[in-house]
Structure formats: structure tokens, C-alpha cells
């Protein structure tokens, strides 16, 4: 199988097409404008192209912690413990990695899965690594009047409690979707960069304070 050195050579060269690194600007420290509350990253979803067709049955038989049921799903499901993640490996050579708690962990896991495929005997390359979605969550520690928030911000909100208990807030800049619950718990999803999660929460925090439910 291809050596690890060959895989490292892909970095920064023709085959490697990572998304650009985030620029380090004079951005505020997360939490300083939100009463010290900072969203925790819960899941980072990334994709990779291994640039070679794969025989999924061979991977399922040879790799540890792999399962394959083609009648149910057209991919091999592979799991590793460090970083604790799951990969969906498709016949085309495309791969989806989910479950990582950071961008770096997603990249490390994707590399490990690529090496697993190499060890099975396929000439896999690590290319086109891309973060597709970052999910974060936090708790503002106060209850929120979702009905009033929906009326005031109707352009961005949808709230149908008989279908889903949370208010869905679609922020345009950064492009992040927030699920806001009456308890004060918030889920942020749809981000491509970690900083978008923090920026979206910072933008919504003061707004939520305006709709704080007060005991009457």
C-alpha cells in the first residue's frame, strides 16, 4: 500500500485542495460580549476525496470496526476511537467524516480513515478536504419568549411548536441556523468555520435578552 510519506506529499501540492485557513484578525475573544457564555462544538462534518474507486466489501472484510449492509445504505461505515468519529466511505472514493469535536480533529480523523483504506490495498490519496458543517450548542441560562421573538424577527424566524418545540432562526451573516428553545438552550448549525458559530451567538445574545421571560 502507499507509504505515509506519499500521503504527506499530497499536502500543499497538486492533489491537495483544502479550504483556506481562517484569517487571524482582531476578532473579539469568544464570550467577552456574551456574559462569558461560549458555544461548545458538538459535531464537525467534513468530506474528502480519496480519488480512487473502492470495493466496499473488501474494506468491510479487512478493516476493523467496519460495517456494510448495501441493502440499507450504499457506503461502508467505519469507526475509530481517537478522534472518536464515524466515516461513510463510498464506492466512488468520496468519504464523509462525522462526529469530530473540532476542525483539527476532523482533519486528523479523515487522514486516519484514508490510511485505513490504503492498508486494505487501494491507492487512496487525501484530497479536497472540506468542512461541510459545524454544530455548536450553549445555554443562555434564562427562559425565552419564543412567540414574541418570532413576531419581532419574522423575516428570519419560523416557529411552529406543534411540529417542533424550537424556534428556527436563519441568520444571513454569518450564514448560520439557530434552534432556540424556550429553556434558553441554543443549537447552532450550518457553519463552515468555527468563528461563524461564535459570531452568530454573539449577534443573537443581546436579542435573546430582550425576550427574556420574566416571572409575573
JSON list of C-alpha atoms in Angstrom, two decimals:
[
{"chain": "A", "resi": 1, "resn": "UNK", "atom": "CA", "xyz": [0.00, 0.00, 0.00]},
{"chain": "A", "resi": 2, "resn": "UNK", "atom": "CA", "xyz": [1.10, 3.61, -0.43]},
{"chain": "A", "resi": 3, "resn": "UNK", "atom": "CA", "xyz": [3.52, 4.87, 2.21]},
{"chain": "A", "resi": 4, "resn": "UNK", "atom": "CA", "xyz": [2.61, 7.56, 4.74]},
{"chain": "A", "resi": 5, "resn": "UNK", "atom": "CA", "xyz": [5.30, 9.70, 3.15]},
{"chain": "A", "resi": 6, "resn": "UNK", "atom": "CA", "xyz": [3.44, 9.59, -0.14]},
{"chain": "A", "resi": 7, "resn": "UNK", "atom": "CA", "xyz": [0.32, 10.73, 1.63]},
{"chain": "A", "resi": 8, "resn": "UNK", "atom": "CA", "xyz": [2.13, 13.61, 3.30]},
{"chain": "A", "resi": 9, "resn": "UNK", "atom": "CA", "xyz": [3.43, 14.71, -0.12]},
{"chain": "A", "resi": 10, "resn": "UNK", "atom": "CA", "xyz": [-0.14, 15.42, -1.15]},
{"chain": "A", "resi": 11, "resn": "UNK", "atom": "CA", "xyz": [-0.25, 18.24, 1.39]},
{"chain": "A", "resi": 12, "resn": "UNK", "atom": "CA", "xyz": [0.13, 21.61, -0.28]},
{"chain": "A", "resi": 13, "resn": "UNK", "atom": "CA", "xyz": [0.83, 20.06, -3.66]},
{"chain": "A", "resi": 14, "resn": "UNK", "atom": "CA", "xyz": [-1.27, 19.45, -6.73]},
{"chain": "A", "resi": 15, "resn": "UNK", "atom": "CA", "xyz": [-3.65, 16.90, -5.24]},
{"chain": "A", "resi": 16, "resn": "UNK", "atom": "CA", "xyz": [-4.43, 18.77, -2.05]},
{"chain": "A", "resi": 17, "resn": "UNK", "atom": "CA", "xyz": [-7.30, 21.24, -2.25]},
{"chain": "A", "resi": 18, "resn": "UNK", "atom": "CA", "xyz": [-8.07, 22.30, 1.29]},
{"chain": "A", "resi": 19, "resn": "UNK", "atom": "CA", "xyz": [-10.28, 25.24, 2.01]},
{"chain": "A", "resi": 20, "resn": "UNK", "atom": "CA", "xyz": [-8.30, 28.33, 3.03]},
{"chain": "A", "resi": 21, "resn": "UNK", "atom": "CA", "xyz": [-7.27, 28.80, 6.62]},
{"chain": "A", "resi": 22, "resn": "UNK", "atom": "CA", "xyz": [-9.22, 31.31, 8.65]},
{"chain": "A", "resi": 23, "resn": "UNK", "atom": "CA", "xyz": [-7.53, 34.67, 8.76]},
{"chain": "A", "resi": 24, "resn": "UNK", "atom": "CA", "xyz": [-6.42, 35.78, 12.20]},
{"chain": "A", "resi": 25, "resn": "UNK", "atom": "CA", "xyz": [-7.88, 39.23, 12.60]},
{"chain": "A", "resi": 26, "resn": "UNK", "atom": "CA", "xyz": [-8.62, 41.46, 15.57]},
{"chain": "A", "resi": 27, "resn": "UNK", "atom": "CA", "xyz": [-11.68, 39.44, 16.46]},
{"chain": "A", "resi": 28, "resn": "UNK", "atom": "CA", "xyz": [-13.11, 39.67, 19.98]},
{"chain": "A", "resi": 29, "resn": "UNK", "atom": "CA", "xyz": [-12.41, 36.78, 22.33]},
{"chain": "A", "resi": 30, "resn": "UNK", "atom": "CA", "xyz": [-15.41, 34.41, 22.36]},
{"chain": "A", "resi": 31, "resn": "UNK", "atom": "CA", "xyz": [-17.55, 35.02, 25.44]},
{"chain": "A", "resi": 32, "resn": "UNK", "atom": "CA", "xyz": [-16.45, 38.54, 26.28]},
{"chain": "A", "resi": 33, "resn": "UNK", "atom": "CA", "xyz": [-19.68, 40.06, 24.92]},
{"chain": "A", "resi": 34, "resn": "UNK", "atom": "CA", "xyz": [-21.96, 37.19, 25.96]},
{"chain": "A", "resi": 35, "resn": "UNK", "atom": "CA", "xyz": [-21.58, 37.13, 29.73]},
{"chain": "A", "resi": 36, "resn": "UNK", "atom": "CA", "xyz": [-18.85, 34.51, 29.45]},
{"chain": "A", "resi": 37, "resn": "UNK", "atom": "CA", "xyz": [-21.08, 32.02, 27.61]},
{"chain": "A", "resi": 38, "resn": "UNK", "atom": "CA", "xyz": [-19.31, 30.32, 24.70]},
{"chain": "A", "resi": 39, "resn": "UNK", "atom": "CA", "xyz": [-20.87, 27.70, 22.39]},
{"chain": "A", "resi": 40, "resn": "UNK", "atom": "CA", "xyz": [-19.35, 24.22, 22.60]},
{"chain": "A", "resi": 41, "resn": "UNK", "atom": "CA", "xyz": [-18.66, 22.45, 19.30]},
{"chain": "A", "resi": 42, "resn": "UNK", "atom": "CA", "xyz": [-20.68, 19.22, 19.20]},
{"chain": "A", "resi": 43, "resn": "UNK", "atom": "CA", "xyz": [-20.06, 17.92, 15.69]},
{"chain": "A", "resi": 44, "resn": "UNK", "atom": "CA", "xyz": [-17.85, 18.76, 12.72]},
{"chain": "A", "resi": 45, "resn": "UNK", "atom": "CA", "xyz": [-18.76, 17.15, 9.39]},
{"chain": "A", "resi": 46, "resn": "UNK", "atom": "CA", "xyz": [-16.10, 17.01, 6.67]},
{"chain": "A", "resi": 47, "resn": "UNK", "atom": "CA", "xyz": [-15.70, 15.46, 3.24]},
{"chain": "A", "resi": 48, "resn": "UNK", "atom": "CA", "xyz": [-12.65, 14.04, 1.47]},
{"chain": "A", "resi": 49, "resn": "UNK", "atom": "CA", "xyz": [-11.99, 12.67, -2.00]},
{"chain": "A", "resi": 50, "resn": "UNK", "atom": "CA", "xyz": [-9.72, 9.59, -2.00]},
{"chain": "A", "resi": 51, "resn": "UNK", "atom": "CA", "xyz": [-9.52, 9.83, -5.83]},
{"chain": "A", "resi": 52, "resn": "UNK", "atom": "CA", "xyz": [-9.86, 6.10, -6.47]},
{"chain": "A", "resi": 53, "resn": "UNK", "atom": "CA", "xyz": [-12.80, 3.70, -6.96]},
{"chain": "A", "resi": 54, "resn": "UNK", "atom": "CA", "xyz": [-13.25, 1.36, -3.99]},
{"chain": "A", "resi": 55, "resn": "UNK", "atom": "CA", "xyz": [-14.53, -2.17, -3.47]},
{"chain": "A", "resi": 56, "resn": "UNK", "atom": "CA", "xyz": [-16.62, -1.67, -0.36]},
{"chain": "A", "resi": 57, "resn": "UNK", "atom": "CA", "xyz": [-16.96, -5.35, 0.50]},
{"chain": "A", "resi": 58, "resn": "UNK", "atom": "CA", "xyz": [-13.17, -5.66, 0.66]},
{"chain": "A", "resi": 59, "resn": "UNK", "atom": "CA", "xyz": [-12.94, -2.72, 3.06]},
{"chain": "A", "resi": 60, "resn": "UNK", "atom": "CA", "xyz": [-15.71, -4.16, 5.23]},
{"chain": "A", "resi": 61, "resn": "UNK", "atom": "CA", "xyz": [-13.93, -7.52, 5.48]},
{"chain": "A", "resi": 62, "resn": "UNK", "atom": "CA", "xyz": [-10.41, -6.16, 6.01]},
{"chain": "A", "resi": 63, "resn": "UNK", "atom": "CA", "xyz": [-10.86, -3.06, 8.17]},
{"chain": "A", "resi": 64, "resn": "UNK", "atom": "CA", "xyz": [-11.58, -3.16, 11.89]},
{"chain": "A", "resi": 65, "resn": "UNK", "atom": "CA", "xyz": [-14.80, -1.61, 13.21]},
{"chain": "A", "resi": 66, "resn": "UNK", "atom": "CA", "xyz": [-16.37, -1.57, 9.75]},
{"chain": "A", "resi": 67, "resn": "UNK", "atom": "CA", "xyz": [-19.91, -2.50, 8.79]},
{"chain": "A", "resi": 68, "resn": "UNK", "atom": "CA", "xyz": [-21.52, -2.78, 5.39]},
{"chain": "A", "resi": 69, "resn": "UNK", "atom": "CA", "xyz": [-25.12, -3.52, 4.54]},
{"chain": "A", "resi": 70, "resn": "UNK", "atom": "CA", "xyz": [-25.63, -2.48, 0.89]},
{"chain": "A", "resi": 71, "resn": "UNK", "atom": "CA", "xyz": [-29.37, -3.11, 1.06]},
{"chain": "A", "resi": 72, "resn": "UNK", "atom": "CA", "xyz": [-29.69, -0.44, 3.74]},
{"chain": "A", "resi": 73, "resn": "UNK", "atom": "CA", "xyz": [-27.01, 2.07, 2.79]},
{"chain": "A", "resi": 74, "resn": "UNK", "atom": "CA", "xyz": [-24.57, 2.40, -0.13]},
{"chain": "A", "resi": 75, "resn": "UNK", "atom": "CA", "xyz": [-21.47, 3.02, 1.98]},
{"chain": "A", "resi": 76, "resn": "UNK", "atom": "CA", "xyz": [-19.16, 1.24, 4.40]},
{"chain": "A", "resi": 77, "resn": "UNK", "atom": "CA", "xyz": [-19.46, 2.66, 7.92]},
{"chain": "A", "resi": 78, "resn": "UNK", "atom": "CA", "xyz": [-16.09, 2.76, 9.67]},
{"chain": "A", "resi": 79, "resn": "UNK", "atom": "CA", "xyz": [-15.39, 3.97, 13.21]},
{"chain": "A", "resi": 80, "resn": "UNK", "atom": "CA", "xyz": [-12.26, 4.95, 15.08]},
{"chain": "A", "resi": 81, "resn": "UNK", "atom": "CA", "xyz": [-11.85, 5.85, 18.76]},
{"chain": "A", "resi": 82, "resn": "UNK", "atom": "CA", "xyz": [-9.26, 8.61, 18.52]},
{"chain": "A", "resi": 83, "resn": "UNK", "atom": "CA", "xyz": [-10.59, 11.04, 17.49]},
{"chain": "A", "resi": 84, "resn": "UNK", "atom": "CA", "xyz": [-13.96, 9.42, 18.18]},
{"chain": "A", "resi": 85, "resn": "UNK", "atom": "CA", "xyz": [-15.60, 9.68, 14.75]},
{"chain": "A", "resi": 86, "resn": "UNK", "atom": "CA", "xyz": [-17.52, 7.79, 12.08]},
{"chain": "A", "resi": 87, "resn": "UNK", "atom": "CA", "xyz": [-16.74, 7.69, 8.36]},
{"chain": "A", "resi": 88, "resn": "UNK", "atom": "CA", "xyz": [-19.06, 6.88, 5.48]},
{"chain": "A", "resi": 89, "resn": "UNK", "atom": "CA", "xyz": [-16.89, 5.50, 2.67]},
{"chain": "A", "resi": 90, "resn": "UNK", "atom": "CA", "xyz": [-18.48, 5.37, -0.78]},
{"chain": "A", "resi": 91, "resn": "UNK", "atom": "CA", "xyz": [-17.60, 3.28, -3.83]},
{"chain": "A", "resi": 92, "resn": "UNK", "atom": "CA", "xyz": [-16.68, 6.44, -5.76]},
{"chain": "A", "resi": 93, "resn": "UNK", "atom": "CA", "xyz": [-13.86, 7.21, -3.33]},
{"chain": "A", "resi": 94, "resn": "UNK", "atom": "CA", "xyz": [-15.76, 10.03, -1.67]},
{"chain": "A", "resi": 95, "resn": "UNK", "atom": "CA", "xyz": [-15.84, 9.97, 2.12]},
{"chain": "A", "resi": 96, "resn": "UNK", "atom": "CA", "xyz": [-17.83, 11.78, 4.81]},
{"chain": "A", "resi": 97, "resn": "UNK", "atom": "CA", "xyz": [-16.40, 12.08, 8.33]},
{"chain": "A", "resi": 98, "resn": "UNK", "atom": "CA", "xyz": [-18.72, 12.99, 11.18]},
{"chain": "A", "resi": 99, "resn": "UNK", "atom": "CA", "xyz": [-18.59, 13.22, 14.97]},
{"chain": "A", "resi": 100, "resn": "UNK", "atom": "CA", "xyz": [-15.39, 15.24, 15.44]},
{"chain": "A", "resi": 101, "resn": "UNK", "atom": "CA", "xyz": [-15.39, 17.95, 18.11]},
{"chain": "A", "resi": 102, "resn": "UNK", "atom": "CA", "xyz": [-13.06, 20.34, 16.27]},
{"chain": "A", "resi": 103, "resn": "UNK", "atom": "CA", "xyz": [-11.82, 21.16, 12.78]},
{"chain": "A", "resi": 104, "resn": "UNK", "atom": "CA", "xyz": [-8.37, 19.75, 13.56]},
{"chain": "A", "resi": 105, "resn": "UNK", "atom": "CA", "xyz": [-9.89, 16.52, 14.89]},
{"chain": "A", "resi": 106, "resn": "UNK", "atom": "CA", "xyz": [-11.96, 16.17, 11.71]},
{"chain": "A", "resi": 107, "resn": "UNK", "atom": "CA", "xyz": [-8.83, 16.52, 9.57]},
{"chain": "A", "resi": 108, "resn": "UNK", "atom": "CA", "xyz": [-6.85, 14.05, 11.70]},
{"chain": "A", "resi": 109, "resn": "UNK", "atom": "CA", "xyz": [-9.68, 11.52, 11.59]},
{"chain": "A", "resi": 110, "resn": "UNK", "atom": "CA", "xyz": [-10.05, 11.90, 7.81]},
{"chain": "A", "resi": 111, "resn": "UNK", "atom": "CA", "xyz": [-6.32, 11.16, 7.41]},
{"chain": "A", "resi": 112, "resn": "UNK", "atom": "CA", "xyz": [-6.61, 8.06, 9.58]},
{"chain": "A", "resi": 113, "resn": "UNK", "atom": "CA", "xyz": [-9.54, 6.76, 7.54]},
{"chain": "A", "resi": 114, "resn": "UNK", "atom": "CA", "xyz": [-7.61, 7.39, 4.32]},
{"chain": "A", "resi": 115, "resn": "UNK", "atom": "CA", "xyz": [-4.73, 5.32, 5.70]},
{"chain": "A", "resi": 116, "resn": "UNK", "atom": "CA", "xyz": [-7.12, 2.53, 6.66]},
{"chain": "A", "resi": 117, "resn": "UNK", "atom": "CA", "xyz": [-8.29, 2.42, 3.03]},
{"chain": "A", "resi": 118, "resn": "UNK", "atom": "CA", "xyz": [-4.66, 2.43, 1.87]},
{"chain": "A", "resi": 119, "resn": "UNK", "atom": "CA", "xyz": [-3.82, -0.52, 4.12]},
{"chain": "A", "resi": 120, "resn": "UNK", "atom": "CA", "xyz": [-6.66, -2.53, 2.60]},
{"chain": "A", "resi": 121, "resn": "UNK", "atom": "CA", "xyz": [-4.85, -2.13, -0.73]},
{"chain": "A", "resi": 122, "resn": "UNK", "atom": "CA", "xyz": [-6.31, 0.88, -2.55]},
{"chain": "A", "resi": 123, "resn": "UNK", "atom": "CA", "xyz": [-4.13, 3.77, -3.84]},
{"chain": "A", "resi": 124, "resn": "UNK", "atom": "CA", "xyz": [-6.05, 6.35, -1.82]},
{"chain": "A", "resi": 125, "resn": "UNK", "atom": "CA", "xyz": [-4.94, 9.99, -1.79]},
{"chain": "A", "resi": 126, "resn": "UNK", "atom": "CA", "xyz": [-6.03, 12.63, 0.72]},
{"chain": "A", "resi": 127, "resn": "UNK", "atom": "CA", "xyz": [-7.52, 15.43, -1.40]},
{"chain": "A", "resi": 128, "resn": "UNK", "atom": "CA", "xyz": [-10.27, 18.07, -1.35]},
{"chain": "A", "resi": 129, "resn": "UNK", "atom": "CA", "xyz": [-10.68, 18.03, 2.44]},
{"chain": "A", "resi": 130, "resn": "UNK", "atom": "CA", "xyz": [-13.53, 20.39, 3.26]},
{"chain": "A", "resi": 131, "resn": "UNK", "atom": "CA", "xyz": [-15.54, 21.24, 6.35]},
{"chain": "A", "resi": 132, "resn": "UNK", "atom": "CA", "xyz": [-19.22, 20.99, 5.37]},
{"chain": "A", "resi": 133, "resn": "UNK", "atom": "CA", "xyz": [-20.96, 21.73, 8.66]},
{"chain": "A", "resi": 134, "resn": "UNK", "atom": "CA", "xyz": [-20.13, 22.70, 12.23]},
{"chain": "A", "resi": 135, "resn": "UNK", "atom": "CA", "xyz": [-22.68, 22.27, 15.02]},
{"chain": "A", "resi": 136, "resn": "UNK", "atom": "CA", "xyz": [-22.40, 24.03, 18.37]},
{"chain": "A", "resi": 137, "resn": "UNK", "atom": "CA", "xyz": [-24.61, 24.42, 21.41]},
{"chain": "A", "resi": 138, "resn": "UNK", "atom": "CA", "xyz": [-24.92, 26.53, 24.54]},
{"chain": "A", "resi": 139, "resn": "UNK", "atom": "CA", "xyz": [-27.33, 27.64, 27.26]},
{"chain": "A", "resi": 140, "resn": "UNK", "atom": "CA", "xyz": [-28.08, 31.32, 27.95]},
{"chain": "A", "resi": 141, "resn": "UNK", "atom": "CA", "xyz": [-29.44, 30.32, 31.41]},
{"chain": "A", "resi": 142, "resn": "UNK", "atom": "CA", "xyz": [-32.74, 32.17, 31.09]},
{"chain": "A", "resi": 143, "resn": "UNK", "atom": "CA", "xyz": [-36.12, 31.27, 29.52]},
{"chain": "A", "resi": 144, "resn": "UNK", "atom": "CA", "xyz": [-37.09, 32.97, 26.25]},
{"chain": "A", "resi": 145, "resn": "UNK", "atom": "CA", "xyz": [-40.45, 34.18, 24.92]},
{"chain": "A", "resi": 146, "resn": "UNK", "atom": "CA", "xyz": [-40.28, 32.47, 21.55]},
{"chain": "A", "resi": 147, "resn": "UNK", "atom": "CA", "xyz": [-43.63, 33.78, 20.28]},
{"chain": "A", "resi": 148, "resn": "UNK", "atom": "CA", "xyz": [-42.59, 37.41, 20.78]},
{"chain": "A", "resi": 149, "resn": "UNK", "atom": "CA", "xyz": [-39.16, 36.79, 19.28]},
{"chain": "A", "resi": 150, "resn": "UNK", "atom": "CA", "xyz": [-40.81, 35.26, 16.20]},
{"chain": "A", "resi": 151, "resn": "UNK", "atom": "CA", "xyz": [-43.14, 38.25, 15.75]},
{"chain": "A", "resi": 152, "resn": "UNK", "atom": "CA", "xyz": [-40.32, 40.79, 16.13]},
{"chain": "A", "resi": 153, "resn": "UNK", "atom": "CA", "xyz": [-37.91, 38.94, 13.83]},
{"chain": "A", "resi": 154, "resn": "UNK", "atom": "CA", "xyz": [-40.39, 37.29, 11.49]},
{"chain": "A", "resi": 155, "resn": "UNK", "atom": "CA", "xyz": [-38.17, 37.74, 8.43]},
{"chain": "A", "resi": 156, "resn": "UNK", "atom": "CA", "xyz": [-35.62, 35.30, 9.87]},
{"chain": "A", "resi": 157, "resn": "UNK", "atom": "CA", "xyz": [-37.79, 33.08, 12.07]},
{"chain": "A", "resi": 158, "resn": "UNK", "atom": "CA", "xyz": [-40.15, 30.17, 11.85]},
{"chain": "A", "resi": 159, "resn": "UNK", "atom": "CA", "xyz": [-41.86, 28.83, 14.96]},
{"chain": "A", "resi": 160, "resn": "UNK", "atom": "CA", "xyz": [-44.45, 26.04, 14.85]},
{"chain": "A", "resi": 161, "resn": "UNK", "atom": "CA", "xyz": [-44.46, 24.48, 18.32]},
{"chain": "A", "resi": 162, "resn": "UNK", "atom": "CA", "xyz": [-46.96, 21.79, 17.32]},
{"chain": "A", "resi": 163, "resn": "UNK", "atom": "CA", "xyz": [-44.37, 20.48, 14.81]},
{"chain": "A", "resi": 164, "resn": "UNK", "atom": "CA", "xyz": [-41.07, 21.30, 16.56]},
{"chain": "A", "resi": 165, "resn": "UNK", "atom": "CA", "xyz": [-40.53, 22.79, 20.03]},
{"chain": "A", "resi": 166, "resn": "UNK", "atom": "CA", "xyz": [-37.76, 25.17, 18.98]},
{"chain": "A", "resi": 167, "resn": "UNK", "atom": "CA", "xyz": [-37.77, 28.43, 17.07]},
{"chain": "A", "resi": 168, "resn": "UNK", "atom": "CA", "xyz": [-35.71, 28.25, 13.86]},
{"chain": "A", "resi": 169, "resn": "UNK", "atom": "CA", "xyz": [-33.72, 31.45, 13.28]},
{"chain": "A", "resi": 170, "resn": "UNK", "atom": "CA", "xyz": [-31.93, 31.71, 9.91]},
{"chain": "A", "resi": 171, "resn": "UNK", "atom": "CA", "xyz": [-29.16, 34.27, 10.26]},
{"chain": "A", "resi": 172, "resn": "UNK", "atom": "CA", "xyz": [-27.86, 35.68, 6.98]},
{"chain": "A", "resi": 173, "resn": "UNK", "atom": "CA", "xyz": [-24.47, 36.95, 8.14]},
{"chain": "A", "resi": 174, "resn": "UNK", "atom": "CA", "xyz": [-22.81, 34.74, 9.19]},
{"chain": "A", "resi": 175, "resn": "UNK", "atom": "CA", "xyz": [-24.91, 32.12, 7.43]},
{"chain": "A", "resi": 176, "resn": "UNK", "atom": "CA", "xyz": [-25.88, 30.03, 10.45]},
{"chain": "A", "resi": 177, "resn": "UNK", "atom": "CA", "xyz": [-29.15, 28.43, 11.54]},
{"chain": "A", "resi": 178, "resn": "UNK", "atom": "CA", "xyz": [-30.02, 28.69, 15.23]},
{"chain": "A", "resi": 179, "resn": "UNK", "atom": "CA", "xyz": [-32.51, 26.43, 17.01]},
{"chain": "A", "resi": 180, "resn": "UNK", "atom": "CA", "xyz": [-33.70, 28.40, 20.03]},
{"chain": "A", "resi": 181, "resn": "UNK", "atom": "CA", "xyz": [-35.64, 26.68, 22.80]},
{"chain": "A", "resi": 182, "resn": "UNK", "atom": "CA", "xyz": [-37.84, 28.23, 25.49]},
{"chain": "A", "resi": 183, "resn": "UNK", "atom": "CA", "xyz": [-35.49, 26.86, 28.17]},
{"chain": "A", "resi": 184, "resn": "UNK", "atom": "CA", "xyz": [-32.65, 29.05, 26.89]},
{"chain": "A", "resi": 185, "resn": "UNK", "atom": "CA", "xyz": [-30.79, 26.22, 25.19]},
{"chain": "A", "resi": 186, "resn": "UNK", "atom": "CA", "xyz": [-29.43, 27.07, 21.74]},
{"chain": "A", "resi": 187, "resn": "UNK", "atom": "CA", "xyz": [-28.17, 24.85, 18.90]},
{"chain": "A", "resi": 188, "resn": "UNK", "atom": "CA", "xyz": [-26.18, 26.50, 16.09]},
{"chain": "A", "resi": 189, "resn": "UNK", "atom": "CA", "xyz": [-25.68, 24.66, 12.80]},
{"chain": "A", "resi": 190, "resn": "UNK", "atom": "CA", "xyz": [-24.75, 25.23, 9.15]},
{"chain": "A", "resi": 191, "resn": "UNK", "atom": "CA", "xyz": [-21.42, 26.97, 9.81]},
{"chain": "A", "resi": 192, "resn": "UNK", "atom": "CA", "xyz": [-18.33, 26.27, 7.70]},
{"chain": "A", "resi": 193, "resn": "UNK", "atom": "CA", "xyz": [-15.94, 27.86, 10.20]},
{"chain": "A", "resi": 194, "resn": "UNK", "atom": "CA", "xyz": [-15.76, 27.78, 13.98]},
{"chain": "A", "resi": 195, "resn": "UNK", "atom": "CA", "xyz": [-15.64, 31.59, 14.15]},
{"chain": "A", "resi": 196, "resn": "UNK", "atom": "CA", "xyz": [-19.07, 31.73, 12.47]},
{"chain": "A", "resi": 197, "resn": "UNK", "atom": "CA", "xyz": [-20.58, 29.80, 15.38]},
{"chain": "A", "resi": 198, "resn": "UNK", "atom": "CA", "xyz": [-19.13, 32.27, 17.90]},
{"chain": "A", "resi": 199, "resn": "UNK", "atom": "CA", "xyz": [-20.08, 35.31, 15.80]},
{"chain": "A", "resi": 200, "resn": "UNK", "atom": "CA", "xyz": [-23.67, 34.11, 15.29]},
{"chain": "A", "resi": 201, "resn": "UNK", "atom": "CA", "xyz": [-24.13, 33.52, 19.02]},
{"chain": "A", "resi": 202, "resn": "UNK", "atom": "CA", "xyz": [-22.67, 36.91, 19.85]},
{"chain": "A", "resi": 203, "resn": "UNK", "atom": "CA", "xyz": [-25.11, 38.55, 17.42]},
{"chain": "A", "resi": 204, "resn": "UNK", "atom": "CA", "xyz": [-28.17, 36.77, 18.83]},
{"chain": "A", "resi": 205, "resn": "UNK", "atom": "CA", "xyz": [-27.27, 37.01, 22.54]},
{"chain": "A", "resi": 206, "resn": "UNK", "atom": "CA", "xyz": [-28.43, 40.59, 23.17]},
{"chain": "A", "resi": 207, "resn": "UNK", "atom": "CA", "xyz": [-31.56, 39.96, 21.10]},
{"chain": "A", "resi": 208, "resn": "UNK", "atom": "CA", "xyz": [-32.45, 36.98, 23.29]},
{"chain": "A", "resi": 209, "resn": "UNK", "atom": "CA", "xyz": [-32.04, 39.17, 26.38]},
{"chain": "A", "resi": 210, "resn": "UNK", "atom": "CA", "xyz": [-34.78, 41.45, 25.05]},
{"chain": "A", "resi": 211, "resn": "UNK", "atom": "CA", "xyz": [-37.19, 38.48, 25.01]},
{"chain": "A", "resi": 212, "resn": "UNK", "atom": "CA", "xyz": [-36.26, 37.05, 28.39]},
{"chain": "A", "resi": 213, "resn": "UNK", "atom": "CA", "xyz": [-39.27, 35.52, 30.10]},
{"chain": "A", "resi": 214, "resn": "UNK", "atom": "CA", "xyz": [-39.81, 37.23, 33.46]},
{"chain": "A", "resi": 215, "resn": "UNK", "atom": "CA", "xyz": [-41.92, 35.75, 36.23]},
{"chain": "A", "resi": 216, "resn": "UNK", "atom": "CA", "xyz": [-45.04, 37.83, 36.62]}
]
